[in-house]
PDB file of C-alpha atoms and ligand atoms in Angstrom:
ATOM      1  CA  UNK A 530       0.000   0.000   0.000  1.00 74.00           C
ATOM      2  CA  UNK A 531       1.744   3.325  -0.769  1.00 88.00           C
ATOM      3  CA  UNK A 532      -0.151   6.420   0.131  1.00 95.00           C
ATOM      4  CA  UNK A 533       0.756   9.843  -1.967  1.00 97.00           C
ATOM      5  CA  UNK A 534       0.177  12.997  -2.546  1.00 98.00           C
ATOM      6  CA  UNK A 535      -0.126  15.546  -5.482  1.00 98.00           C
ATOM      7  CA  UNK A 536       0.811  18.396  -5.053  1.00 98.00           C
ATOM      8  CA  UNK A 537       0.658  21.771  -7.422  1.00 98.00           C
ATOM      9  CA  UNK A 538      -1.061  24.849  -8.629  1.00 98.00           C
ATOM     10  CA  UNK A 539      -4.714  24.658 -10.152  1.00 97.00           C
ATOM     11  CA  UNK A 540      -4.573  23.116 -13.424  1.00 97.00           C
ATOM     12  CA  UNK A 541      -1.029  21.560 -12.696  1.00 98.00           C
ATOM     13  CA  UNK A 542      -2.375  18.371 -13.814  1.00 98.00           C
ATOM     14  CA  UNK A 543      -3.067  16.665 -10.536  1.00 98.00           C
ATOM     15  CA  UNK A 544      -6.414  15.036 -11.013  1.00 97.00           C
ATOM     16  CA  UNK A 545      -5.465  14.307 -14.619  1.00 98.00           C
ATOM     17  CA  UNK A 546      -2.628  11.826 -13.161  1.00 98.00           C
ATOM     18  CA  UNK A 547      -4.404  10.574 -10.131  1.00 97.00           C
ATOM     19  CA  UNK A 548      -7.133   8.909 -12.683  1.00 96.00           C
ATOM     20  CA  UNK A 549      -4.099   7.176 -14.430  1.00 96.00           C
ATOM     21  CA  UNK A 550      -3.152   6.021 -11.275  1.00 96.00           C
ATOM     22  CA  UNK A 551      -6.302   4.907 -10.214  1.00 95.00           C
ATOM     23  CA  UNK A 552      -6.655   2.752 -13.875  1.00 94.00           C
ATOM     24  CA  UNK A 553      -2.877   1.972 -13.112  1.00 94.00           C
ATOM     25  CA  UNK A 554      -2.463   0.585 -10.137  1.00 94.00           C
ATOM     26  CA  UNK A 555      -6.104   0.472  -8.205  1.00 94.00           C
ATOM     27  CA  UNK A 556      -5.354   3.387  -5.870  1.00 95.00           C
ATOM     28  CA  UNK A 557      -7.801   5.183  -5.000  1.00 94.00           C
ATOM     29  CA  UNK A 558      -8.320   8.927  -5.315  1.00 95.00           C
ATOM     30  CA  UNK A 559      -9.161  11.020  -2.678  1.00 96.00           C
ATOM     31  CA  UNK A 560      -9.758  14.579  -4.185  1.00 96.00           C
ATOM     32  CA  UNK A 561     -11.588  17.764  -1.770  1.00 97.00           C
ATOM     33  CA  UNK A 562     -12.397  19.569  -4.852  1.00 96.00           C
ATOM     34  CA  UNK A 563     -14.781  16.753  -6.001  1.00 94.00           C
ATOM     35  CA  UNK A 564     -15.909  15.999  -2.517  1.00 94.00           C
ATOM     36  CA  UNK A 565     -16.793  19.696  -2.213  1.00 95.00           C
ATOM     37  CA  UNK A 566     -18.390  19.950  -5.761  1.00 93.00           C
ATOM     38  CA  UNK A 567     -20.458  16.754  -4.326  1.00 91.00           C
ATOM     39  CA  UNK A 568     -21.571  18.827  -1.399  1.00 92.00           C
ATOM     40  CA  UNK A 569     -22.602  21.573  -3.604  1.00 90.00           C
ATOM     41  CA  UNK A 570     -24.743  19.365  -5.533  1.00 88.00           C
ATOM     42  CA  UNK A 571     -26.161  17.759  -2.477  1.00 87.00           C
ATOM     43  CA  UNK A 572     -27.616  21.108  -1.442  1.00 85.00           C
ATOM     44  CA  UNK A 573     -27.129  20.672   2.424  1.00 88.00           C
ATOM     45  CA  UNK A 574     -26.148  23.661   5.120  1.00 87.00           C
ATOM     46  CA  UNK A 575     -22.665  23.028   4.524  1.00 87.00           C
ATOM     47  CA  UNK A 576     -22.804  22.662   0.871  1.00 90.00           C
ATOM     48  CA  UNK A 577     -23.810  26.214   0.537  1.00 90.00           C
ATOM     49  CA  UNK A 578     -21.861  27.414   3.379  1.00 87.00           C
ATOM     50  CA  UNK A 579     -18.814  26.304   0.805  1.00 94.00           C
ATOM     51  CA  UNK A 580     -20.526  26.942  -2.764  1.00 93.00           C
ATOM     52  CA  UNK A 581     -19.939  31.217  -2.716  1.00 90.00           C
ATOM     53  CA  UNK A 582     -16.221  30.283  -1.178  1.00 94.00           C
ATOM     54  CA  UNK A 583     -15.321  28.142  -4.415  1.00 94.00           C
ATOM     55  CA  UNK A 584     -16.923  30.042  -6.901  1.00 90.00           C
ATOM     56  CA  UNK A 585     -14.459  33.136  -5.410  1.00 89.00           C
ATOM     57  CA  UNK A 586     -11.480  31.285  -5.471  1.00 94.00           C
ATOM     58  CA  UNK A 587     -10.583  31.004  -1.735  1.00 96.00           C
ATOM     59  CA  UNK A 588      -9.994  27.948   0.428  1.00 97.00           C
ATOM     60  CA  UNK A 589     -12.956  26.527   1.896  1.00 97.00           C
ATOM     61  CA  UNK A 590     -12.370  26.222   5.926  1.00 97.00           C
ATOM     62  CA  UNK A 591      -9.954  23.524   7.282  1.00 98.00           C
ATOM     63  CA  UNK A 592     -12.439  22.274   9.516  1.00 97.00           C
ATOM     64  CA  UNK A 593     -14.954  21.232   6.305  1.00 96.00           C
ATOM     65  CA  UNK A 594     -11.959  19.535   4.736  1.00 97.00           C
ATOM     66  CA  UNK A 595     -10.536  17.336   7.181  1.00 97.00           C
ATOM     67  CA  UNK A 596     -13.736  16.742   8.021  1.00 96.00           C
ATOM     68  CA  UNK A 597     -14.644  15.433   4.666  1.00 95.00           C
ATOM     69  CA  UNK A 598     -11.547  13.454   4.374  1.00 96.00           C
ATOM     70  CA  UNK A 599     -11.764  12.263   7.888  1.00 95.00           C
ATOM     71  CA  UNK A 600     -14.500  10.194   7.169  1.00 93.00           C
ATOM     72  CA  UNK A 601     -13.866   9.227   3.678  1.00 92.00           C
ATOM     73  CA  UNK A 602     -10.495   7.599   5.791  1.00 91.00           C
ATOM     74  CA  UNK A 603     -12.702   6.295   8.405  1.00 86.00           C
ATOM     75  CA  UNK A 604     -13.788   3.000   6.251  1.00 74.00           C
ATOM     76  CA  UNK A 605     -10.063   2.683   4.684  1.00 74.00           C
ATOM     77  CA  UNK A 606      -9.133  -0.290   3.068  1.00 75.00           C
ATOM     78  CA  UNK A 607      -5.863  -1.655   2.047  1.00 67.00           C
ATOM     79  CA  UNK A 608      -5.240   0.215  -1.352  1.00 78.00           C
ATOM     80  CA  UNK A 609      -3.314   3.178  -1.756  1.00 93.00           C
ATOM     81  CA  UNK A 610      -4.517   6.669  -1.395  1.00 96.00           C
ATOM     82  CA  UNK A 611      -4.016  10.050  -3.851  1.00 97.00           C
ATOM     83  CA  UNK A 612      -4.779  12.949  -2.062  1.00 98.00           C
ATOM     84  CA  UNK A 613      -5.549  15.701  -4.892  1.00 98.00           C
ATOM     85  CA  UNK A 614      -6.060  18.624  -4.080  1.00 98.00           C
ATOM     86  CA  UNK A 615      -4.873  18.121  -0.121  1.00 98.00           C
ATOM     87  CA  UNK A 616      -3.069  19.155   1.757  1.00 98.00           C
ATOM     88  CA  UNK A 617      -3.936  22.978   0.710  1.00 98.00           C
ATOM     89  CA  UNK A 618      -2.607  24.210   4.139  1.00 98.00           C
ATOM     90  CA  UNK A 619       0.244  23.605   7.048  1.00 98.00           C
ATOM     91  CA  UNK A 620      -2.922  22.588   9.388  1.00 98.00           C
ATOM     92  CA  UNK A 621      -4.398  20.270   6.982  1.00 98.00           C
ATOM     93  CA  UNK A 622      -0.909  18.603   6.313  1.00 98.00           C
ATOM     94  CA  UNK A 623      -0.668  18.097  10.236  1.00 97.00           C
ATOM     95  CA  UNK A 624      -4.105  16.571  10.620  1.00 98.00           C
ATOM     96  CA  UNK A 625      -2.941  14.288   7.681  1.00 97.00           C
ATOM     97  CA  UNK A 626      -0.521  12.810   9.312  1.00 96.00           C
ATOM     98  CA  UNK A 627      -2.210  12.667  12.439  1.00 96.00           C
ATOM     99  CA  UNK A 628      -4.765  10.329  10.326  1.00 95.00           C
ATOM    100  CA  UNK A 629      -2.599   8.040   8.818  1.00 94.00           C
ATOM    101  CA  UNK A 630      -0.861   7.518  12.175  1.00 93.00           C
ATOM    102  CA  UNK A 631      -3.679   6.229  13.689  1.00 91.00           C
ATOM    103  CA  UNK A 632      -4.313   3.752  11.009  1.00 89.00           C
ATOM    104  CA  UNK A 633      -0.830   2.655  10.620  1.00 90.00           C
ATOM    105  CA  UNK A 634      -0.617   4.368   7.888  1.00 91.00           C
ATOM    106  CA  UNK A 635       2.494   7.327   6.834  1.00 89.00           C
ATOM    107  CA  UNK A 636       2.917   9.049   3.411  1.00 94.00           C
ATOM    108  CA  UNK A 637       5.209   7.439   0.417  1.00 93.00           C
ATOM    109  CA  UNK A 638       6.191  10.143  -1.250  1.00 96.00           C
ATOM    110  CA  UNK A 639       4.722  13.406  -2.058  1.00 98.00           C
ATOM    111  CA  UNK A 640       4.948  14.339  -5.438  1.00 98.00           C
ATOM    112  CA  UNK A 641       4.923  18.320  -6.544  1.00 98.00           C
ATOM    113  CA  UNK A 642       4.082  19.063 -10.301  1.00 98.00           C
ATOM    114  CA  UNK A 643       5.697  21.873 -10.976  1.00 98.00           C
ATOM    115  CA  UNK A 644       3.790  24.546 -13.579  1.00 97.00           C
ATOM    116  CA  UNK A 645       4.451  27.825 -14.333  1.00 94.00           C
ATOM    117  CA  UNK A 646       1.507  30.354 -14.117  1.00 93.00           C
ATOM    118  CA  UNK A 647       1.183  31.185 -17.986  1.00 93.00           C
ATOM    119  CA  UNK A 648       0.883  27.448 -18.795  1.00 96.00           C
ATOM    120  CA  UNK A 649      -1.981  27.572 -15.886  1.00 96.00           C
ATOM    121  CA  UNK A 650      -3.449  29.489 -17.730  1.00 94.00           C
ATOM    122  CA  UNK A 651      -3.905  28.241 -20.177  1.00 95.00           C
ATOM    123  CA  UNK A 652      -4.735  24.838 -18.596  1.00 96.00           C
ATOM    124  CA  UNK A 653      -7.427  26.006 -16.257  1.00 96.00           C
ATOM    125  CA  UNK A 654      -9.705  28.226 -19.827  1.00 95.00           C
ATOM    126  CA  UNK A 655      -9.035  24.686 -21.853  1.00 96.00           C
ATOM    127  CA  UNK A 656     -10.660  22.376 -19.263  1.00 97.00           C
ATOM    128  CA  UNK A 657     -13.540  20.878 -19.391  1.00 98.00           C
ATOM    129  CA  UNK A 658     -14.664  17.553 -17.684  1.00 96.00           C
ATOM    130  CA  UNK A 659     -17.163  14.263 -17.294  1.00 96.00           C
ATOM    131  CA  UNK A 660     -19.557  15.156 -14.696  1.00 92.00           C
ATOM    132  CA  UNK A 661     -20.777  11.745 -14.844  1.00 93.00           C
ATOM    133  CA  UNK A 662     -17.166   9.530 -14.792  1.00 92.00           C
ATOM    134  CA  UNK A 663     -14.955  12.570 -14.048  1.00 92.00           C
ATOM    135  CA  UNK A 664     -12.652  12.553 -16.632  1.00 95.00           C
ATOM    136  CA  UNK A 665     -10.694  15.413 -18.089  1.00 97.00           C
ATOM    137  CA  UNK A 666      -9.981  17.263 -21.076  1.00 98.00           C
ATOM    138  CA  UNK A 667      -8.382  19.957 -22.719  1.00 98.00           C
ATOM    139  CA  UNK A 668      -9.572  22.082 -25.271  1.00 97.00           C
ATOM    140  CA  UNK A 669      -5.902  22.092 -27.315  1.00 97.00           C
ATOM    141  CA  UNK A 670      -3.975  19.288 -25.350  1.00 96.00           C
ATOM    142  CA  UNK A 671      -6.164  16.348 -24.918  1.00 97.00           C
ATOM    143  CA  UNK A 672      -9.986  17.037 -26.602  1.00 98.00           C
ATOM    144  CA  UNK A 673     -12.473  13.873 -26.763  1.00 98.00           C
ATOM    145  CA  UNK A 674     -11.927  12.020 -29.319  1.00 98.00           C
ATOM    146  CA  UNK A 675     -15.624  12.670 -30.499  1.00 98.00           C
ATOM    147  CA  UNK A 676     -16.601  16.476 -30.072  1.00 97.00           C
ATOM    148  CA  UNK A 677     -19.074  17.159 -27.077  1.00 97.00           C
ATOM    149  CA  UNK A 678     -18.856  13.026 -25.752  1.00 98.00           C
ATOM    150  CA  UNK A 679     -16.888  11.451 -23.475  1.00 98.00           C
ATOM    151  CA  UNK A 680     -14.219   9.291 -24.527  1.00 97.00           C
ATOM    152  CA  UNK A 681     -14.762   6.639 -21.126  1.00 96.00           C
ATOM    153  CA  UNK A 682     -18.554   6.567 -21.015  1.00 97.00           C
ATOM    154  CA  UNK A 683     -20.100   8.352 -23.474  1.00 98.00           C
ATOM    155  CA  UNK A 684     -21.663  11.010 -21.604  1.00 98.00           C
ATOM    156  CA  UNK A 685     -23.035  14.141 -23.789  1.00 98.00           C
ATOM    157  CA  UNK A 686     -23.171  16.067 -20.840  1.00 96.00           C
ATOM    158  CA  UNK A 687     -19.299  17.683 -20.681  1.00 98.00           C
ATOM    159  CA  UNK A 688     -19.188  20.709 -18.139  1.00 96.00           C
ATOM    160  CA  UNK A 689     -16.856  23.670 -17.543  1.00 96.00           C
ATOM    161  CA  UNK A 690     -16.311  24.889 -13.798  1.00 93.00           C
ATOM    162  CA  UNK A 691     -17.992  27.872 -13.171  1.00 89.00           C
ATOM    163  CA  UNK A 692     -14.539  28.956 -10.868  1.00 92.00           C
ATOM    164  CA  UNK A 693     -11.992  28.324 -14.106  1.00 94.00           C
ATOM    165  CA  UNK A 694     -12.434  31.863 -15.126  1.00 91.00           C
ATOM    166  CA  UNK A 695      -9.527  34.057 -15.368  1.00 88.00           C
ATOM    167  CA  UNK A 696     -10.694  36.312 -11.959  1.00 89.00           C
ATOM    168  CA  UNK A 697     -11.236  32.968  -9.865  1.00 92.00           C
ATOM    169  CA  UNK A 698      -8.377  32.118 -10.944  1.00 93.00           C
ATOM    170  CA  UNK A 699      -5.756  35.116 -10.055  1.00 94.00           C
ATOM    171  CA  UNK A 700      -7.539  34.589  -6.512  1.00 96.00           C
ATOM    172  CA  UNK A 701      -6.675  30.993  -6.333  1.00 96.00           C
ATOM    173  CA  UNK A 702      -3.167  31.191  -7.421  1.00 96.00           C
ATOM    174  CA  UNK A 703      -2.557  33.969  -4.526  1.00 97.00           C
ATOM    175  CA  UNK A 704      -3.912  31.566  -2.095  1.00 97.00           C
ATOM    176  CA  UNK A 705      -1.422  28.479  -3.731  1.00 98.00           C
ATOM    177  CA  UNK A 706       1.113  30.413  -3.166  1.00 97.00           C
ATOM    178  CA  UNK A 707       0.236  32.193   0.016  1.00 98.00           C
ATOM    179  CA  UNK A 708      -1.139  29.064   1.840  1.00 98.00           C
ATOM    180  CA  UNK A 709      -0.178  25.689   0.307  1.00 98.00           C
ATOM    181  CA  UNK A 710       3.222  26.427  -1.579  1.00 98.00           C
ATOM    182  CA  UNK A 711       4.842  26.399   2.007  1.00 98.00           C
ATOM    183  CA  UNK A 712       4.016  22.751   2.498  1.00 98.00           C
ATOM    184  CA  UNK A 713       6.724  22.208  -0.018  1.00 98.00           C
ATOM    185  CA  UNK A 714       9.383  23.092   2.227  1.00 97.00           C
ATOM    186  CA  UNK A 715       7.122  20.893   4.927  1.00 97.00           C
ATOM    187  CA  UNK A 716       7.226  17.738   3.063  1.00 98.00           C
ATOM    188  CA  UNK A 717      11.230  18.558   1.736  1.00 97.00           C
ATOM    189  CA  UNK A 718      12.613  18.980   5.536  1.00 96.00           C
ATOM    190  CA  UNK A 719      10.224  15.512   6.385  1.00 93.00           C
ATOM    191  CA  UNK A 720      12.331  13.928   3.403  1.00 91.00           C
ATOM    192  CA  UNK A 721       8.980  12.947   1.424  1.00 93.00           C
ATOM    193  CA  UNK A 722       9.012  15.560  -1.564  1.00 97.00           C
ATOM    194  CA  UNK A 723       9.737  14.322  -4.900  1.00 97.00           C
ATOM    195  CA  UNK A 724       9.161  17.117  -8.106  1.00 98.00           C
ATOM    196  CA  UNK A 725       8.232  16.042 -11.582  1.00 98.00           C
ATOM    197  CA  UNK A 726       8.273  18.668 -14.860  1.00 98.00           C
ATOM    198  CA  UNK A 727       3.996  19.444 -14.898  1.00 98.00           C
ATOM    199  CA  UNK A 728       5.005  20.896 -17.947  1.00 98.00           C
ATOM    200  CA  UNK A 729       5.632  17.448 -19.931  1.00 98.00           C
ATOM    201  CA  UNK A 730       3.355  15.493 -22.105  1.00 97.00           C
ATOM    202  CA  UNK A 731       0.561  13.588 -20.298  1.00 97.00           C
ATOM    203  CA  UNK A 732       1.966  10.605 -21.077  1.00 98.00           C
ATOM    204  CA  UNK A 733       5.729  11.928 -19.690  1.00 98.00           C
ATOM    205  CA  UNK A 734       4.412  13.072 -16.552  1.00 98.00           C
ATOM    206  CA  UNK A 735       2.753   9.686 -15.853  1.00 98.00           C
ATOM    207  CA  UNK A 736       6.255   7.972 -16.669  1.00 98.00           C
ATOM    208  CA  UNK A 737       8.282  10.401 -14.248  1.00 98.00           C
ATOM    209  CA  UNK A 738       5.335   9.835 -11.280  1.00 97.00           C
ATOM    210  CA  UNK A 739       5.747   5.584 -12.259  1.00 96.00           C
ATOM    211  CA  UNK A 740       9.301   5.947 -11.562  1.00 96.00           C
ATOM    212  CA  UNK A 741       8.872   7.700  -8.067  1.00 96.00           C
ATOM    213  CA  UNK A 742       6.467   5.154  -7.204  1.00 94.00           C
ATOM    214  CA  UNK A 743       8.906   2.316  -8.109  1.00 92.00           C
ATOM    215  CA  UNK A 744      11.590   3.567  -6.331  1.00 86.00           C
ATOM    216  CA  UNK A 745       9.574   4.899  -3.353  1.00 69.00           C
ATOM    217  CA  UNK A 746       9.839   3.103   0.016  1.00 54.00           C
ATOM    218  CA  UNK A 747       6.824   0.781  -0.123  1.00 48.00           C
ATOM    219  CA  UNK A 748       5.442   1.042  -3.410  1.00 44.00           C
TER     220      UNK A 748
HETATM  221  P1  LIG B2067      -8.009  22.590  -8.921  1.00 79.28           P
HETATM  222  O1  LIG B2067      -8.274  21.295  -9.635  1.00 79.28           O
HETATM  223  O2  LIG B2067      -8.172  23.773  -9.827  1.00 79.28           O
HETATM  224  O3  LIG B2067      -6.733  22.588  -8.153  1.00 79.28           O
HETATM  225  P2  LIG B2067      -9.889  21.732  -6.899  1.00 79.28           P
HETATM  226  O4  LIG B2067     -10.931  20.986  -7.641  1.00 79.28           O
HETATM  227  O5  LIG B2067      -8.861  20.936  -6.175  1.00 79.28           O
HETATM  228  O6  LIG B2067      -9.193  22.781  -7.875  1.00 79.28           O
HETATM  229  O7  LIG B2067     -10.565  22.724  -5.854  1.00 79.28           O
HETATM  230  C1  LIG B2067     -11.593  23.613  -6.228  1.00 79.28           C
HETATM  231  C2  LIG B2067     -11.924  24.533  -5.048  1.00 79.28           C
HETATM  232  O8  LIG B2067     -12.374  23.734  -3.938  1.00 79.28           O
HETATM  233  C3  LIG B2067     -10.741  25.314  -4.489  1.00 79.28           C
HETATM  234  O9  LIG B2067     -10.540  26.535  -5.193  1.00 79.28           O
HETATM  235  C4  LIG B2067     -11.198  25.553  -3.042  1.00 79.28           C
HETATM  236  O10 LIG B2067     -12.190  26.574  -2.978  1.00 79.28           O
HETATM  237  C5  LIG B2067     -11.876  24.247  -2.701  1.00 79.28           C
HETATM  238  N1  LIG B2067     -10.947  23.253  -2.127  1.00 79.28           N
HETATM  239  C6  LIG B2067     -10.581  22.057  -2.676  1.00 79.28           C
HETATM  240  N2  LIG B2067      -9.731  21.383  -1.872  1.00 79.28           N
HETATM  241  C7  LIG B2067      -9.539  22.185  -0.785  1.00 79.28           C
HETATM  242  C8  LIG B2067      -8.751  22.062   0.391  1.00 79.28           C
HETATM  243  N3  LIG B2067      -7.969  20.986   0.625  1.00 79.28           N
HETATM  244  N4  LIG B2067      -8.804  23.083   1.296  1.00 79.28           N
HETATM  245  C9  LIG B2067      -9.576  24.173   1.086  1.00 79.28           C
HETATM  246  N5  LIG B2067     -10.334  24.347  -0.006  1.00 79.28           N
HETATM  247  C10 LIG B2067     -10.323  23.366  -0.939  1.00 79.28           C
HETATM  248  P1  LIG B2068      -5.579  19.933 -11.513  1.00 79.28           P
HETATM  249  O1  LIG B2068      -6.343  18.747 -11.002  1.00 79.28           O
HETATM  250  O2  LIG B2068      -4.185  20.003 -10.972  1.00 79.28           O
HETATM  251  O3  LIG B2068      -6.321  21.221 -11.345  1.00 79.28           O
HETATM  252  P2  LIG B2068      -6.207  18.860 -14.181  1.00 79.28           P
HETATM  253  O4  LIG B2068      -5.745  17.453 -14.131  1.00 79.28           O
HETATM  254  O5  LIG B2068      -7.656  19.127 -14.085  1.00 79.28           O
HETATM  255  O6  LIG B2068      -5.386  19.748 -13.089  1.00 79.28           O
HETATM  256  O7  LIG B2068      -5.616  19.503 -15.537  1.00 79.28           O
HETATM  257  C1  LIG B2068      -5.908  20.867 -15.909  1.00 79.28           C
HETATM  258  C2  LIG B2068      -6.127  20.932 -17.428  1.00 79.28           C
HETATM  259  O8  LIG B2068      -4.894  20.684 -18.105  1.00 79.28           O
HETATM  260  C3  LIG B2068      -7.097  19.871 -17.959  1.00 79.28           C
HETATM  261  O9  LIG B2068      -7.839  20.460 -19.005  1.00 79.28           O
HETATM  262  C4  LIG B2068      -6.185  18.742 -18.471  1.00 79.28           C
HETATM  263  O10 LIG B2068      -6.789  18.040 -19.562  1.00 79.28           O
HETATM  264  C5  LIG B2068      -4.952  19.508 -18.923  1.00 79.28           C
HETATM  265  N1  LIG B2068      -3.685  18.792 -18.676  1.00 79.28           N
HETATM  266  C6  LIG B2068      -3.370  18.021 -17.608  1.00 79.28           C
HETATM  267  N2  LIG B2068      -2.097  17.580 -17.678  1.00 79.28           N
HETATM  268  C7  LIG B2068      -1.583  18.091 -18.820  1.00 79.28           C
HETATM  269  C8  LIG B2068      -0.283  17.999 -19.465  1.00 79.28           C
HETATM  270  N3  LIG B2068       0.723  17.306 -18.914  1.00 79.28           N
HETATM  271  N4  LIG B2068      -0.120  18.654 -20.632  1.00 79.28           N
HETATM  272  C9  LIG B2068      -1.129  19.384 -21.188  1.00 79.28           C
HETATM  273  N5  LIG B2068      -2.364  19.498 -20.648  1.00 79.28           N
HETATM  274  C10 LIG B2068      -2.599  18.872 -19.469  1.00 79.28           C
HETATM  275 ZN1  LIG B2069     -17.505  10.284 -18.770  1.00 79.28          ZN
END
């Protein structure tokens, strides 16, 4: 079992490799972005509480978070874990750990994707994605085979996020770098951070993350 993280800027490619993985190697991926869009959708108190928060580009509370992921770890089986999209923050890296540790679990390796801003850019207007299957594509860089339907299950229904506009987007980068770039330095000084070039081909970036995984401690 070899627990990871990914760990980047919006649009640095993270949920686009943790679905390889997942086909892969049957991990399983653990993203708060889709457990938040989920809440949305689900229209309770504490989906709306978090709906206005996304749609602005800031960082939903730490409490909702490890919240959601506490009990998502709560009924953990053997396989591995992604976490996408968490960490965001030095408190939600702490309560991490804390979690694994009490299931005898620790983090493998924790794998940054590094991306500069232009190319994010450009990512984050190009996406669009699967509500129904969650995969993703890119307008230029990887389009569906068949315009408007989902290469993996045929869905007709492709969506754009209503926060991958280009003001959502200045606001999340600030917070990135503000609030969850310092867990770089975090996971470097606890001798778990790994970097791959986000920049590479699809395909490249899922050969440099294999590699890591291979050579990792457990994997
Ligand atoms: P991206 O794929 O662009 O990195 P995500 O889907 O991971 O974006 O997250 C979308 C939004 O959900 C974030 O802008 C933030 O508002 C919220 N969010 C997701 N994960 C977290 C987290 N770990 N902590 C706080 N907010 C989060
Ligand atoms: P994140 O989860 O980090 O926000 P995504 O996996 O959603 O990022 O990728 C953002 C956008 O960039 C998507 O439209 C995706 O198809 C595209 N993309 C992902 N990885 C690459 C890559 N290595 N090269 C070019 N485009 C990519
Ligand atoms: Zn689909």
């Amino acid at each position: 079992m070899t627990d990871i993280i990914l760990l980047g800027p919006p649009g640095a490619g993270k949920g686009t490799q943790a679905r390889r993985l997942v086909e892969d190697r049957g991990m399983v991926q653990l993203s708060t972005g889709d457990m938040l869009r989920e809440a949305r959708k689900s229209g309770t108190e504490m989906g709306r509480k978090v709906a206005a928060v996304m749609d602005s580009g800031g960082l939903v509370t730490d409490e909702i978070v490890i919240g959601l992921i506490e009990e998502k770890l709560r009924g953990a089986t053997g396989a591995g874990f992604i976490f996408d999209g968490f960490p965001r923050t030095l408190a939600q890296a702490d309560a991490l750990g804390a979690l694994l540790g009490r299931l005898g679990r620790r983090l493998d390796a924790v794998i940054e994707m590094r991306v500069d801003d232009a190319a994010l850019v450009a990512r984050i207007s190009g996406r669009y994605s699967c509500p129904d299957c969650g995969a993703v594509y890119h307008d230029e860089t990887r389009p569906t085979r068949v315009a408007g339907k989902c290469d993996d299950c045929g869905s007709e229904n492709l969506v754009r996020r209503a926060d991958d506009n280009a003001e959502s987007l200045k606001t999340r980068l600030m917070e990135y770098y503000k609030k969850t770039a310092p867990l770089i330095g975090y996971y470097y000084h606890a001798g778990d951070l790994f970097s791959v070039d986000g920049l590479a081909a699809i395909d490249e970036v899922a050969g440099a993350i294999a590699n890591i995984l291979d050579q990792s401690r457990v994997a």
